[in-house]
mmCIF file of C-alpha atoms in Angstrom:
data_model
loop_
_atom_site.group_PDB
_atom_site.id
_atom_site.type_symbol
_atom_site.label_atom_id
_atom_site.label_comp_id
_atom_site.label_asym_id
_atom_site.label_seq_id
_atom_site.Cartn_x
_atom_site.Cartn_y
_atom_site.Cartn_z
ATOM 1 C CA MET Z 29 0.000 0.000 0.000
ATOM 2 C CA ARG Z 30 2.810 2.372 0.919
ATOM 3 C CA THR Z 31 4.554 1.645 -2.375
ATOM 4 C CA LEU Z 32 1.393 2.382 -4.349
ATOM 5 C CA LEU Z 33 0.841 5.613 -2.391
ATOM 6 C CA SER Z 34 4.433 6.689 -3.031
ATOM 7 C CA MET Z 35 4.028 6.055 -6.747
ATOM 8 C CA LEU Z 36 0.826 8.100 -6.823
ATOM 9 C CA LEU Z 37 2.485 10.979 -4.974
ATOM 10 C CA LEU Z 38 5.462 10.933 -7.333
ATOM 11 C CA ALA Z 39 3.164 10.905 -10.356
ATOM 12 C CA THR Z 40 1.190 13.819 -8.924
ATOM 13 C CA PHE Z 41 4.387 15.783 -8.260
ATOM 14 C CA ALA Z 42 5.681 15.083 -11.766
ATOM 15 C CA CYS Z 43 2.465 16.351 -13.332
ATOM 16 C CA ALA Z 44 2.510 19.452 -11.147
ATOM 17 C CA ALA Z 45 6.136 20.182 -11.993
ATOM 18 C CA GLN Z 46 5.754 19.652 -15.725
ATOM 19 C CA MET Z 47 6.768 22.712 -17.722
ATOM 20 C CA PRO Z 48 3.833 24.464 -19.424
ATOM 21 C CA THR Z 49 3.833 24.423 -23.223
ATOM 22 C CA SER Z 50 1.591 27.425 -23.811
ATOM 23 C CA ALA Z 51 0.659 30.774 -22.334
ATOM 24 C CA PRO Z 52 -1.875 30.993 -19.498
ATOM 25 C CA LYS Z 53 -5.486 31.036 -20.630
ATOM 26 C CA GLU Z 54 -6.248 34.353 -18.957
ATOM 27 C CA TYR Z 55 -4.440 37.643 -18.413
ATOM 28 C CA PRO Z 56 -3.987 39.025 -14.895
ATOM 29 C CA ALA Z 57 -6.689 41.374 -13.674
ATOM 30 C CA GLY Z 58 -6.540 45.163 -13.529
ATOM 31 C CA GLU Z 59 -3.482 47.284 -14.291
ATOM 32 C CA LEU Z 60 -1.157 44.272 -14.242
ATOM 33 C CA GLY Z 61 -3.138 42.650 -17.023
ATOM 34 C CA LYS Z 62 -3.007 45.875 -19.016
ATOM 35 C CA LEU Z 63 0.771 45.980 -18.635
ATOM 36 C CA VAL Z 64 1.118 42.343 -19.748
ATOM 37 C CA LYS Z 65 -0.937 43.162 -22.853
ATOM 38 C CA THR Z 66 1.268 46.195 -23.533
ATOM 39 C CA GLY Z 67 4.310 43.950 -23.309
ATOM 40 C CA GLU Z 68 2.715 41.508 -25.722
ATOM 41 C CA ASP Z 69 2.073 44.351 -28.160
ATOM 42 C CA ILE Z 70 5.691 45.483 -27.870
ATOM 43 C CA VAL Z 71 7.194 42.035 -28.508
ATOM 44 C CA ASN Z 72 5.003 41.727 -31.604
ATOM 45 C CA ASN Z 73 5.764 45.216 -32.951
ATOM 46 C CA THR Z 74 9.046 46.248 -31.349
ATOM 47 C CA ASP Z 75 10.332 48.393 -34.215
ATOM 48 C CA THR Z 76 7.055 50.311 -34.629
ATOM 49 C CA HIS Z 77 5.533 50.412 -31.129
ATOM 50 C CA PRO Z 78 5.422 53.972 -29.715
ATOM 51 C CA LEU Z 79 7.274 52.935 -26.541
ATOM 52 C CA THR Z 80 10.188 51.210 -28.294
ATOM 53 C CA LYS Z 81 10.459 52.378 -31.913
ATOM 54 C CA ASP Z 82 13.066 55.035 -31.074
ATOM 55 C CA LEU Z 83 15.216 52.395 -29.350
ATOM 56 C CA VAL Z 84 15.332 50.011 -32.334
ATOM 57 C CA GLY Z 85 17.863 50.413 -35.147
ATOM 58 C CA ASN Z 86 16.693 47.739 -37.569
ATOM 59 C CA LYS Z 87 13.572 45.954 -38.847
ATOM 60 C CA LEU Z 88 13.363 43.186 -36.258
ATOM 61 C CA GLN Z 89 10.871 42.507 -33.490
ATOM 62 C CA CYS Z 90 11.245 40.346 -30.388
ATOM 63 C CA LYS Z 91 9.106 37.754 -32.179
ATOM 64 C CA SER Z 92 11.795 37.432 -34.876
ATOM 65 C CA CYS Z 93 13.787 35.194 -32.517
ATOM 66 C CA HIS Z 94 11.273 34.295 -29.806
ATOM 67 C CA LEU Z 95 8.896 32.418 -32.030
ATOM 68 C CA LYS Z 96 5.174 31.894 -31.617
ATOM 69 C CA GLY Z 97 3.900 28.527 -30.468
ATOM 70 C CA ALA Z 98 0.670 26.715 -31.273
ATOM 71 C CA ASP Z 99 -1.213 29.196 -29.072
ATOM 72 C CA GLY Z 100 -0.083 32.096 -31.263
ATOM 73 C CA LYS Z 101 1.788 33.812 -28.436
ATOM 74 C CA VAL Z 102 5.301 35.192 -28.897
ATOM 75 C CA GLY Z 103 7.874 33.149 -26.976
ATOM 76 C CA THR Z 104 5.933 29.883 -26.663
ATOM 77 C CA GLY Z 105 7.623 28.048 -29.544
ATOM 78 C CA GLU Z 106 9.087 24.651 -28.739
ATOM 79 C CA GLY Z 107 12.677 25.368 -29.748
ATOM 80 C CA ILE Z 108 15.541 27.299 -28.195
ATOM 81 C CA SER Z 109 14.489 30.843 -27.227
ATOM 82 C CA SER Z 110 11.157 29.869 -25.703
ATOM 83 C CA TRP Z 111 10.261 32.309 -22.933
ATOM 84 C CA ILE Z 112 8.196 29.805 -20.963
ATOM 85 C CA GLY Z 113 9.854 29.435 -17.576
ATOM 86 C CA THR Z 114 12.400 32.178 -18.274
ATOM 87 C CA ALA Z 115 11.292 34.560 -15.521
ATOM 88 C CA ALA Z 116 11.569 31.757 -12.947
ATOM 89 C CA THR Z 117 15.350 31.511 -13.513
ATOM 90 C CA PHE Z 118 16.219 35.131 -12.721
ATOM 91 C CA PRO Z 119 18.304 36.606 -11.153
ATOM 92 C CA ALA Z 120 20.802 34.607 -13.224
ATOM 93 C CA TRP Z 121 24.511 34.683 -13.935
ATOM 94 C CA SER Z 122 25.642 36.190 -17.237
ATOM 95 C CA LYS Z 123 29.111 35.373 -18.497
ATOM 96 C CA ARG Z 124 28.829 38.152 -21.076
ATOM 97 C CA GLU Z 125 28.172 40.930 -18.542
ATOM 98 C CA LYS Z 126 30.114 39.124 -15.784
ATOM 99 C CA THR Z 127 27.368 39.998 -13.290
ATOM 100 C CA VAL Z 128 24.178 38.494 -11.923
ATOM 101 C CA GLN Z 129 21.429 39.899 -14.142
ATOM 102 C CA SER Z 130 17.759 40.637 -13.663
ATOM 103 C CA LEU Z 131 15.151 39.710 -16.254
ATOM 104 C CA GLN Z 132 14.931 43.380 -17.270
ATOM 105 C CA ASP Z 133 18.712 43.569 -17.666
ATOM 106 C CA ARG Z 134 18.557 40.623 -20.020
ATOM 107 C CA SER Z 135 15.716 41.877 -22.212
ATOM 108 C CA ASN Z 136 16.980 45.477 -22.226
ATOM 109 C CA ASN Z 137 20.399 44.361 -23.448
ATOM 110 C CA CYS Z 138 18.775 42.764 -26.496
ATOM 111 C CA PHE Z 139 17.948 46.249 -27.742
ATOM 112 C CA MET Z 140 21.659 47.043 -28.047
ATOM 113 C CA ARG Z 141 22.464 43.838 -29.853
ATOM 114 C CA SER Z 142 19.643 42.016 -31.626
ATOM 115 C CA MET Z 143 17.751 45.288 -32.215
ATOM 116 C CA ASN Z 144 20.927 47.231 -33.125
ATOM 117 C CA GLY Z 145 19.617 50.110 -31.037
ATOM 118 C CA LYS Z 146 19.698 51.680 -27.598
ATOM 119 C CA ARG Z 147 19.251 50.011 -24.221
ATOM 120 C CA PRO Z 148 15.939 51.038 -22.586
ATOM 121 C CA ILE Z 149 16.016 52.803 -19.236
ATOM 122 C CA ILE Z 150 15.372 50.291 -16.475
ATOM 123 C CA ASP Z 151 11.852 50.399 -15.024
ATOM 124 C CA THR Z 152 10.390 52.522 -17.805
ATOM 125 C CA LYS Z 153 6.981 51.350 -18.989
ATOM 126 C CA ALA Z 154 8.510 49.574 -22.003
ATOM 127 C CA SER Z 155 11.030 47.703 -19.865
ATOM 128 C CA MET Z 156 8.439 46.789 -17.244
ATOM 129 C CA ALA Z 157 5.888 45.707 -19.864
ATOM 130 C CA ILE Z 158 8.265 43.328 -21.636
ATOM 131 C CA ALA Z 159 9.274 41.804 -18.295
ATOM 132 C CA ALA Z 160 5.620 41.516 -17.271
ATOM 133 C CA TYR Z 161 4.747 39.621 -20.451
ATOM 134 C CA ILE Z 162 7.692 37.227 -20.122
ATOM 135 C CA THR Z 163 6.865 36.692 -16.441
ATOM 136 C CA TRP Z 164 3.225 35.946 -17.305
ATOM 137 C CA LEU Z 165 4.448 33.141 -19.580
ATOM 138 C CA SER Z 166 6.185 31.617 -16.546
ATOM 139 C CA THR Z 167 3.000 31.434 -14.456
ATOM 140 C CA GLY Z 168 3.100 28.310 -12.284
ATOM 141 C CA VAL Z 169 6.758 27.462 -12.993
ATOM 142 C CA PRO Z 170 8.750 26.940 -9.745
ATOM 143 C CA MET Z 171 11.535 29.434 -9.028
ATOM 144 C CA ASN Z 172 14.982 28.027 -9.797
ATOM 145 C CA MET Z 173 17.653 30.712 -10.233
ATOM 146 C CA ASN Z 174 20.278 29.819 -12.821
ATOM 147 C CA ALA Z 175 23.937 29.937 -11.739
ATOM 148 C CA ILE Z 176 25.113 28.752 -15.177
ATOM 149 C CA GLY Z 177 23.581 31.270 -17.567
ATOM 150 C CA PRO Z 178 20.554 33.509 -18.229
ATOM 151 C CA TRP Z 179 18.367 30.761 -19.689
ATOM 152 C CA SER Z 180 15.201 28.980 -18.684
ATOM 153 C CA GLU Z 181 15.294 25.345 -17.585
ATOM 154 C CA HIS Z 182 14.026 24.410 -21.061
ATOM 155 C CA ASN Z 183 16.760 26.353 -22.886
ATOM 156 C CA THR Z 184 19.507 25.285 -20.466
ATOM 157 C CA LYS Z 185 18.856 21.674 -21.500
ATOM 158 C CA LEU Z 186 19.144 22.548 -25.212
ATOM 159 C CA TYR Z 187 21.431 25.523 -25.608
ATOM 160 C CA PRO Z 188 24.899 25.148 -23.952
ATOM 161 C CA LYS Z 189 25.570 21.600 -25.148
ATOM 162 C CA ASN Z 190 24.518 22.429 -28.709
ATOM 163 C CA VAL Z 191 26.636 25.592 -28.784
ATOM 164 C CA LYS Z 192 29.607 23.449 -27.720
ATOM 165 C CA LYS Z 193 28.779 20.920 -30.446
ATOM 166 C CA PHE Z 194 28.673 23.538 -33.192
ATOM 167 C CA ASN Z 195 31.791 25.273 -31.901
ATOM 168 C CA ALA Z 196 33.741 22.068 -32.522
ATOM 169 C CA ILE Z 197 32.229 21.611 -35.996
ATOM 170 C CA GLN Z 198 32.713 25.192 -37.172
ATOM 171 C CA LYS Z 199 36.307 25.481 -35.995
ATOM 172 C CA LYS Z 200 37.135 23.072 -38.836
ATOM 173 C CA ALA Z 201 35.357 25.162 -41.487
ATOM 174 C CA THR Z 202 36.836 25.983 -44.887
ATOM 175 C CA HIS Z 203 35.655 27.874 -47.953
ATOM 176 C CA LYS Z 204 33.824 24.698 -48.993
ATOM 177 C CA ASN Z 205 31.610 25.021 -45.924
ATOM 178 C CA TYR Z 206 30.734 28.595 -46.892
ATOM 179 C CA LEU Z 207 29.701 27.388 -50.358
ATOM 180 C CA ALA Z 208 27.764 24.485 -48.879
ATOM 181 C CA GLY Z 209 26.023 26.948 -46.551
ATOM 182 C CA LYS Z 210 25.026 29.109 -49.497
ATOM 183 C CA ASP Z 211 23.479 26.048 -51.121
ATOM 184 C CA VAL Z 212 21.519 25.210 -47.944
ATOM 185 C CA TYR Z 213 20.381 28.826 -47.688
ATOM 186 C CA THR Z 214 19.209 28.857 -51.301
ATOM 187 C CA LYS Z 215 17.210 25.653 -50.862
ATOM 188 C CA LYS Z 216 15.907 26.039 -47.309
ATOM 189 C CA CYS Z 217 15.905 29.731 -46.352
ATOM 190 C CA ALA Z 218 15.724 32.073 -49.351
ATOM 191 C CA SER Z 219 12.023 31.521 -50.013
ATOM 192 C CA CYS Z 220 11.257 33.326 -46.749
ATOM 193 C CA HIS Z 221 14.297 35.510 -46.111
ATOM 194 C CA GLY Z 222 15.235 36.330 -49.723
ATOM 195 C CA MET Z 223 18.514 35.642 -51.494
ATOM 196 C CA ASN Z 224 19.653 39.124 -50.454
ATOM 197 C CA GLY Z 225 18.746 38.472 -46.802
ATOM 198 C CA ALA Z 226 16.191 41.297 -46.722
ATOM 199 C CA GLY Z 227 13.259 39.107 -45.663
ATOM 200 C CA ILE Z 228 9.629 39.825 -46.520
ATOM 201 C CA PRO Z 229 8.215 42.872 -44.678
ATOM 202 C CA GLY Z 230 5.395 41.909 -42.366
ATOM 203 C CA ALA Z 231 6.005 38.197 -42.857
ATOM 204 C CA PHE Z 232 9.629 37.064 -42.428
ATOM 205 C CA PRO Z 233 12.509 38.939 -40.768
ATOM 206 C CA PRO Z 234 15.639 40.201 -42.535
ATOM 207 C CA LEU Z 235 18.916 38.437 -41.783
ATOM 208 C CA TRP Z 236 21.535 40.911 -43.031
ATOM 209 C CA GLY Z 237 22.202 43.951 -45.199
ATOM 210 C CA LYS Z 238 20.776 47.458 -45.593
ATOM 211 C CA ASP Z 239 17.615 48.953 -47.055
ATOM 212 C CA ALA Z 240 17.518 51.375 -49.994
ATOM 213 C CA ASN Z 241 18.275 54.268 -47.637
ATOM 214 C CA GLY Z 242 21.352 52.618 -46.175
ATOM 215 C CA ASN Z 243 19.726 51.610 -42.879
ATOM 216 C CA TRP Z 244 20.688 48.304 -41.316
ATOM 217 C CA LEU Z 245 17.998 45.644 -41.518
ATOM 218 C CA SER Z 246 19.005 43.006 -38.999
ATOM 219 C CA TYR Z 247 20.970 42.169 -35.847
ATOM 220 C CA ASN Z 248 24.466 43.538 -35.320
ATOM 221 C CA THR Z 249 27.728 41.715 -34.588
ATOM 222 C CA GLY Z 250 27.179 41.847 -30.824
ATOM 223 C CA ALA Z 251 23.965 39.814 -30.952
ATOM 224 C CA GLY Z 252 23.918 36.185 -29.932
ATOM 225 C CA MET Z 253 22.728 35.320 -33.434
ATOM 226 C CA SER Z 254 25.912 36.836 -34.892
ATOM 227 C CA LYS Z 255 28.037 34.254 -33.084
ATOM 228 C CA LEU Z 256 28.535 31.254 -35.346
ATOM 229 C CA ASP Z 257 28.079 28.492 -32.774
ATOM 230 C CA LYS Z 258 25.190 30.147 -30.927
ATOM 231 C CA ALA Z 259 23.321 30.915 -34.136
ATOM 232 C CA ALA Z 260 23.745 27.346 -35.393
ATOM 233 C CA ALA Z 261 22.191 25.991 -32.200
ATOM 234 C CA TRP Z 262 19.222 28.357 -32.612
ATOM 235 C CA VAL Z 263 18.801 27.654 -36.337
ATOM 236 C CA GLN Z 264 18.834 23.875 -35.975
ATOM 237 C CA SER Z 265 16.299 24.096 -33.156
ATOM 238 C CA ASN Z 266 13.862 26.410 -34.958
ATOM 239 C CA MET Z 267 14.382 26.432 -38.723
ATOM 240 C CA PRO Z 268 13.043 26.051 -41.329
ATOM 241 C CA LEU Z 269 9.896 27.433 -39.754
ATOM 242 C CA ALA Z 270 7.730 24.635 -38.327
ATOM 243 C CA GLN Z 271 10.499 22.167 -39.250
ATOM 244 C CA GLY Z 272 12.864 22.672 -36.332
ATOM 245 C CA GLY Z 273 15.323 19.816 -35.902
ATOM 246 C CA SER Z 274 15.242 18.850 -39.576
ATOM 247 C CA LEU Z 275 18.666 20.275 -40.506
ATOM 248 C CA SER Z 276 21.696 18.049 -40.020
ATOM 249 C CA ASP Z 277 24.487 19.314 -37.774
ATOM 250 C CA GLN Z 278 26.675 20.083 -40.771
ATOM 251 C CA ASP Z 279 23.939 21.857 -42.720
ATOM 252 C CA ALA Z 280 23.074 24.035 -39.720
ATOM 253 C CA ALA Z 281 26.745 24.833 -39.114
ATOM 254 C CA ASP Z 282 27.353 25.694 -42.774
ATOM 255 C CA VAL Z 283 24.252 27.815 -43.390
ATOM 256 C CA VAL Z 284 25.134 29.983 -40.387
ATOM 257 C CA ILE Z 285 28.680 30.430 -41.685
ATOM 258 C CA TYR Z 286 27.201 31.712 -44.941
ATOM 259 C CA MET Z 287 24.550 33.873 -43.226
ATOM 260 C CA ASN Z 288 26.913 35.504 -40.746
ATOM 261 C CA ALA Z 289 29.577 36.176 -43.362
ATOM 262 C CA GLN Z 290 27.250 38.748 -44.918
ATOM 263 C CA GLU Z 291 27.270 42.484 -44.211
ATOM 264 C CA ARG Z 292 25.873 43.647 -40.869
ATOM 265 C CA ALA Z 293 26.401 46.496 -38.419
ATOM 266 C CA PRO Z 294 29.494 46.401 -36.197
ATOM 267 C CA PHE Z 295 28.885 46.435 -32.446
ATOM 268 C CA ASP Z 296 30.256 49.019 -30.030
ATOM 269 C CA LEU Z 297 28.804 48.640 -26.539
ATOM 270 C CA LYS Z 298 29.225 52.305 -25.653
ATOM 271 C CA LYS Z 299 27.076 53.360 -28.612
ATOM 272 C CA GLY Z 300 24.218 51.196 -27.365
ATOM 273 C CA LEU Z 301 24.027 52.931 -23.995
ATOM 274 C CA LEU Z 302 22.098 56.128 -23.360
ATOM 275 C CA PRO Z 303 23.928 58.923 -21.503
ATOM 276 C CA LYS Z 304 24.467 57.956 -17.863
ATOM 277 C CA GLU Z 305 22.321 60.830 -16.602
ATOM 278 C CA GLU Z 306 19.404 59.315 -18.569
ATOM 279 C CA MET Z 307 20.128 55.618 -18.287
ATOM 280 C CA GLY Z 308 21.229 55.424 -14.674
ATOM 281 C CA TYR Z 309 23.185 52.411 -13.453
ATOM 282 C CA TYR Z 310 24.255 49.808 -16.025
ATOM 283 C CA ASN Z 311 24.484 46.383 -14.367
ATOM 284 C CA SER Z 312 27.651 45.092 -15.998
ATOM 285 C CA ILE Z 313 31.359 45.202 -15.314
ATOM 286 C CA VAL Z 314 32.035 44.907 -19.059
ATOM 287 C CA LEU Z 315 31.941 48.532 -20.194
ATOM 288 C CA GLU Z 316 33.899 48.218 -23.447
ATOM 289 C CA GLU Z 317 33.060 45.628 -26.081
ATOM 290 C CA LYS Z 318 33.392 45.719 -29.856
ATOM 291 C CA HIS Z 319 32.706 43.126 -32.559
ATOM 292 C CA THR Z 320 32.788 42.929 -36.342
ATOM 293 C CA VAL Z 321 31.874 40.192 -38.800
ATOM 294 C CA GLN Z 322 35.591 39.438 -39.082
ATOM 295 C CA SER Z 323 36.169 39.265 -35.315
ATOM 296 C CA ASN Z 324 33.263 36.849 -34.859
ATOM 297 C CA PHE Z 325 34.959 34.438 -37.265
ATOM 298 C CA LYS Z 326 38.299 35.007 -35.579
ATOM 299 C CA ALA Z 327 36.724 34.015 -32.240
ATOM 300 C CA LEU Z 328 36.551 30.449 -33.604
ATOM 301 C CA GLY Z 329 40.052 30.616 -35.062
ATOM 302 C CA LEU Z 330 38.759 31.238 -38.610
ATOM 303 C CA ASP Z 331 40.115 33.707 -41.136
ATOM 304 C CA PHE Z 332 37.130 35.528 -42.598
ATOM 305 C CA ASN Z 333 38.609 36.179 -46.043
ATOM 306 C CA THR Z 334 39.711 32.580 -46.419
ATOM 307 C CA ILE Z 335 36.284 31.273 -45.433
ATOM 308 C CA LYS Z 336 34.287 33.640 -47.646
ATOM 309 C CA ASN Z 337 36.553 34.112 -50.639
ATOM 310 C CA GLY Z 338 38.740 31.017 -50.566
ATOM 311 C CA LYS Z 339 41.930 33.045 -50.339
#
């Protein structure tokens, strides 16, 4: 009898602890619910929303990386970059900033990098709204602060080991891998993102390059997606859309080499920060950081010109 009772209790605990796979059915009541809805609007329309448009320097939205799941909500996709459970892991250690970060620190820093723009002021309505939306997606998930990195339990299981895997693969890359990546891109990616990487406005995000007015379209060289190994882990997990996991390790590694060898904005941390009298305290001990397309290849021991041009 005791054994049966123990089994039932364990089964009950397992069901209770199971990670949600979709957003809650209802929004919070009152002003909190309104703020969550504002955050949802921002993550859908980051580059055009009145609260964030002046902080974005490209044509991306949060939903460009944090994909929608079956419930249609940004950040509930099954692959790497799901936001479900994310809020429950903060405060969390960040190797990049070399500090323990809050959820707002983490999302605000994306504006400097993935959005190629300016870091929002902490606790402004935009910053609070984004954090409120992400926190809402973690409703019911037990708190478990992450001492390894700023990732949810779901992403911690998928992300670090796959980044390590692709790091080892891409360190061996040659010009042939760049050409193979172009072939994968042509067959698997160009129909949505265009052969010129400009995407389809309102449908699919741009991946590199400038618009007709010379404005950058996509993430800069400080974004996680600009790092060869990190991007390959994300791409294999999520792409092609609705076919995550279908690319082989080599195809994912190669297509990212091709994609991230294209023209994109250089990153200078200082240019992403508002004046101190506006911004206030910046929670990082890394105050100088610069990256280029070339330096991101060099980080894996690769010579950019050799990889791209074969010489």
